[in-house]
């Protein structure tokens, strides 16, 4: 049980609370921020989740009137969820620092002191796990819609309870949320089995040009704005490409370089021993041991070759001499 006493004091003393999460939101970002917001509103607070980019299409069914693109009030508290540095706020930094108090609820390794109060636990499967524990500790209301948001948070960040962060807490939480009425199958179908055909086409391009490295233990691919156009897709449709690459037999670590907003975004995933956060940090990024990312300020060709080299180095560190055996 984590210590939420400072957070609870601050929330209780605040009336107008703005919630922030990372740009290019994922299921955990939307789920944890949305759940916190809905629950705070039901406690009688004014609350909203301030976002910069529109909610991605695949998460739109979870979005509610809690998402706002302009602050509807002057906040007395800013809350950051699912982000370990203020760089991930992009254009919302000013709004975040406007409030006189700031707190952070997160499960990334903390890279910056951008708040007064932190509850950070990198061992938590999702930021949604911390929000859920906080709401229970406060005795805050969790209605069916809030429960669904929390379920989406933990379900997406654990890769449908497949990744190594899937632990007893995540499964217990999922069980409790199902006990509150969440329809797991319906939610998973909406999240994972409702993708547009253009996304599959984009995945196929990504897979087509994927290259195995380090004796098949690594895999690297990329996609560009031109690819999105060719497939009739959007940049957000490239998000699942990294999971496809990671799922290849024998692959320990996968890298996908995606053009987005005029830059190249690097996504990294691993399965057991490769520390992809250390690879991401070489490019100024961060994240988790087995899921990390960075923004690459370089031409595509250079990005592919430098990422491949960095990943190869991490894989040889991870496997040491055992690479002799091959597989
Ligand atoms: Mn997360």
mmCIF file of N, CA and C in Angstrom, residues 27 30 55-63 148-149 151-152 155-156 160 182-196 199 236-237 240:
data_model
loop_
_atom_site.group_PDB
_atom_site.id
_atom_site.type_symbol
_atom_site.label_atom_id
_atom_site.label_comp_id
_atom_site.label_asym_id
_atom_site.label_seq_id
_atom_site.Cartn_x
_atom_site.Cartn_y
_atom_site.Cartn_z
ATOM 1 N N UNK A 27 -4.064 4.244 -23.674
ATOM 2 C CA UNK A 27 -5.182 3.813 -22.847
ATOM 3 C C UNK A 27 -4.976 4.114 -21.371
ATOM 4 N N UNK A 30 -5.392 8.083 -20.860
ATOM 5 C CA UNK A 30 -6.806 8.479 -20.892
ATOM 6 C C UNK A 30 -7.572 7.846 -19.727
ATOM 7 N N UNK A 55 -8.202 13.121 -28.857
ATOM 8 C CA UNK A 55 -8.140 11.735 -28.405
ATOM 9 C C UNK A 55 -8.019 10.826 -29.630
ATOM 10 N N UNK A 56 -7.095 9.854 -29.635
ATOM 11 C CA UNK A 56 -6.997 8.979 -30.801
ATOM 12 C C UNK A 56 -8.295 8.205 -31.030
ATOM 13 N N UNK A 57 -8.544 7.925 -32.297
ATOM 14 C CA UNK A 57 -9.800 7.292 -32.716
ATOM 15 C C UNK A 57 -10.106 6.006 -31.920
ATOM 16 N N UNK A 58 -9.093 5.185 -31.681
ATOM 17 C CA UNK A 58 -9.342 3.881 -31.063
ATOM 18 C C UNK A 58 -9.729 3.995 -29.585
ATOM 19 N N UNK A 59 -9.500 5.192 -29.005
ATOM 20 C CA UNK A 59 -9.881 5.384 -27.605
ATOM 21 C C UNK A 59 -11.119 6.263 -27.466
ATOM 22 N N UNK A 60 -11.640 6.739 -28.611
ATOM 23 C CA UNK A 60 -12.719 7.735 -28.572
ATOM 24 C C UNK A 60 -13.936 7.224 -27.796
ATOM 25 N N UNK A 61 -14.170 5.923 -27.809
ATOM 26 C CA UNK A 61 -15.357 5.389 -27.121
ATOM 27 C C UNK A 61 -15.236 5.537 -25.595
ATOM 28 N N UNK A 62 -14.020 5.798 -25.117
ATOM 29 C CA UNK A 62 -13.809 5.985 -23.673
ATOM 30 C C UNK A 62 -13.840 7.458 -23.266
ATOM 31 N N UNK A 63 -13.754 8.338 -24.271
ATOM 32 C CA UNK A 63 -13.657 9.764 -23.968
ATOM 33 C C UNK A 63 -14.987 10.274 -23.429
ATOM 34 N N UNK A 148 -14.686 1.334 -15.934
ATOM 35 C CA UNK A 148 -14.301 0.975 -17.296
ATOM 36 C C UNK A 148 -13.023 1.692 -17.728
ATOM 37 N N UNK A 149 -12.908 2.955 -17.341
ATOM 38 C CA UNK A 149 -11.694 3.717 -17.659
ATOM 39 C C UNK A 149 -10.483 3.103 -16.967
ATOM 40 N N UNK A 151 -10.202 0.000 -15.978
ATOM 41 C CA UNK A 151 -9.946 -1.310 -16.590
ATOM 42 C C UNK A 151 -9.162 -1.127 -17.897
ATOM 43 N N UNK A 152 -9.575 -0.137 -18.696
ATOM 44 C CA UNK A 152 -8.875 0.135 -19.962
ATOM 45 C C UNK A 152 -7.419 0.514 -19.692
ATOM 46 N N UNK A 155 -5.545 -2.705 -18.630
ATOM 47 C CA UNK A 155 -5.590 -3.684 -19.717
ATOM 48 C C UNK A 155 -4.658 -3.277 -20.862
ATOM 49 N N UNK A 156 -4.621 -2.003 -21.212
ATOM 50 C CA UNK A 156 -3.754 -1.577 -22.319
ATOM 51 C C UNK A 156 -2.282 -1.578 -21.902
ATOM 52 N N UNK A 160 -3.037 -6.403 -22.619
ATOM 53 C CA UNK A 160 -4.097 -7.378 -22.301
ATOM 54 C C UNK A 160 -3.585 -8.438 -21.333
ATOM 55 N N UNK A 182 -17.830 -4.107 -14.897
ATOM 56 C CA UNK A 182 -17.123 -3.905 -16.162
ATOM 57 C C UNK A 182 -17.240 -5.170 -17.017
ATOM 58 N N UNK A 183 -17.580 -4.985 -18.291
ATOM 59 C CA UNK A 183 -17.674 -6.096 -19.245
ATOM 60 C C UNK A 183 -16.331 -6.202 -19.966
ATOM 61 N N UNK A 184 -15.465 -7.089 -19.468
ATOM 62 C CA UNK A 184 -14.091 -7.182 -19.975
ATOM 63 C C UNK A 184 -14.056 -7.503 -21.465
ATOM 64 N N UNK A 185 -14.842 -8.458 -21.879
ATOM 65 C CA UNK A 185 -14.818 -8.878 -23.276
ATOM 66 C C UNK A 185 -15.258 -7.751 -24.210
ATOM 67 N N UNK A 186 -16.323 -7.064 -23.841
ATOM 68 C CA UNK A 186 -16.813 -5.966 -24.687
ATOM 69 C C UNK A 186 -15.767 -4.857 -24.763
ATOM 70 N N UNK A 187 -15.145 -4.578 -23.634
ATOM 71 C CA UNK A 187 -14.146 -3.515 -23.589
ATOM 72 C C UNK A 187 -12.922 -3.899 -24.429
ATOM 73 N N UNK A 188 -12.490 -5.155 -24.324
ATOM 74 C CA UNK A 188 -11.325 -5.611 -25.095
ATOM 75 C C UNK A 188 -11.620 -5.636 -26.589
ATOM 76 N N UNK A 189 -12.842 -6.017 -26.952
ATOM 77 C CA UNK A 189 -13.209 -5.997 -28.367
ATOM 78 C C UNK A 189 -13.145 -4.565 -28.892
ATOM 79 N N UNK A 190 -13.682 -3.628 -28.116
ATOM 80 C CA UNK A 190 -13.668 -2.225 -28.531
ATOM 81 C C UNK A 190 -12.238 -1.697 -28.617
ATOM 82 N N UNK A 191 -11.381 -2.152 -27.713
ATOM 83 C CA UNK A 191 -10.002 -1.651 -27.675
ATOM 84 C C UNK A 191 -9.110 -2.283 -28.736
ATOM 85 N N UNK A 192 -9.230 -3.594 -28.914
ATOM 86 C CA UNK A 192 -8.218 -4.306 -29.708
ATOM 87 C C UNK A 192 -8.743 -4.943 -30.989
ATOM 88 N N UNK A 193 -10.024 -5.221 -31.051
ATOM 89 C CA UNK A 193 -10.549 -5.905 -32.232
ATOM 90 C C UNK A 193 -11.517 -5.028 -33.002
ATOM 91 N N UNK A 194 -11.190 -3.760 -33.060
ATOM 92 C CA UNK A 194 -12.048 -2.811 -33.781
ATOM 93 C C UNK A 194 -11.179 -1.839 -34.561
ATOM 94 N N UNK A 195 -10.093 -2.337 -35.134
ATOM 95 C CA UNK A 195 -9.184 -1.423 -35.816
ATOM 96 C C UNK A 195 -9.581 -1.271 -37.284
ATOM 97 N N UNK A 196 -9.342 -0.091 -37.855
ATOM 98 C CA UNK A 196 -9.682 0.103 -39.265
ATOM 99 C C UNK A 196 -8.699 -0.661 -40.167
ATOM 100 N N UNK A 199 -5.164 0.498 -40.821
ATOM 101 C CA UNK A 199 -4.149 0.242 -39.792
ATOM 102 C C UNK A 199 -3.427 -1.081 -40.071
ATOM 103 N N UNK A 236 -1.457 7.944 -35.813
ATOM 104 C CA UNK A 236 -1.855 7.133 -34.641
ATOM 105 C C UNK A 236 -2.040 5.655 -34.994
ATOM 106 N N UNK A 237 -2.296 5.354 -36.267
ATOM 107 C CA UNK A 237 -2.486 3.959 -36.663
ATOM 108 C C UNK A 237 -1.180 3.175 -36.676
ATOM 109 N N UNK A 240 0.342 0.411 -33.076
ATOM 110 C CA UNK A 240 0.355 -1.024 -32.781
ATOM 111 C C UNK A 240 1.472 -1.769 -33.510
#
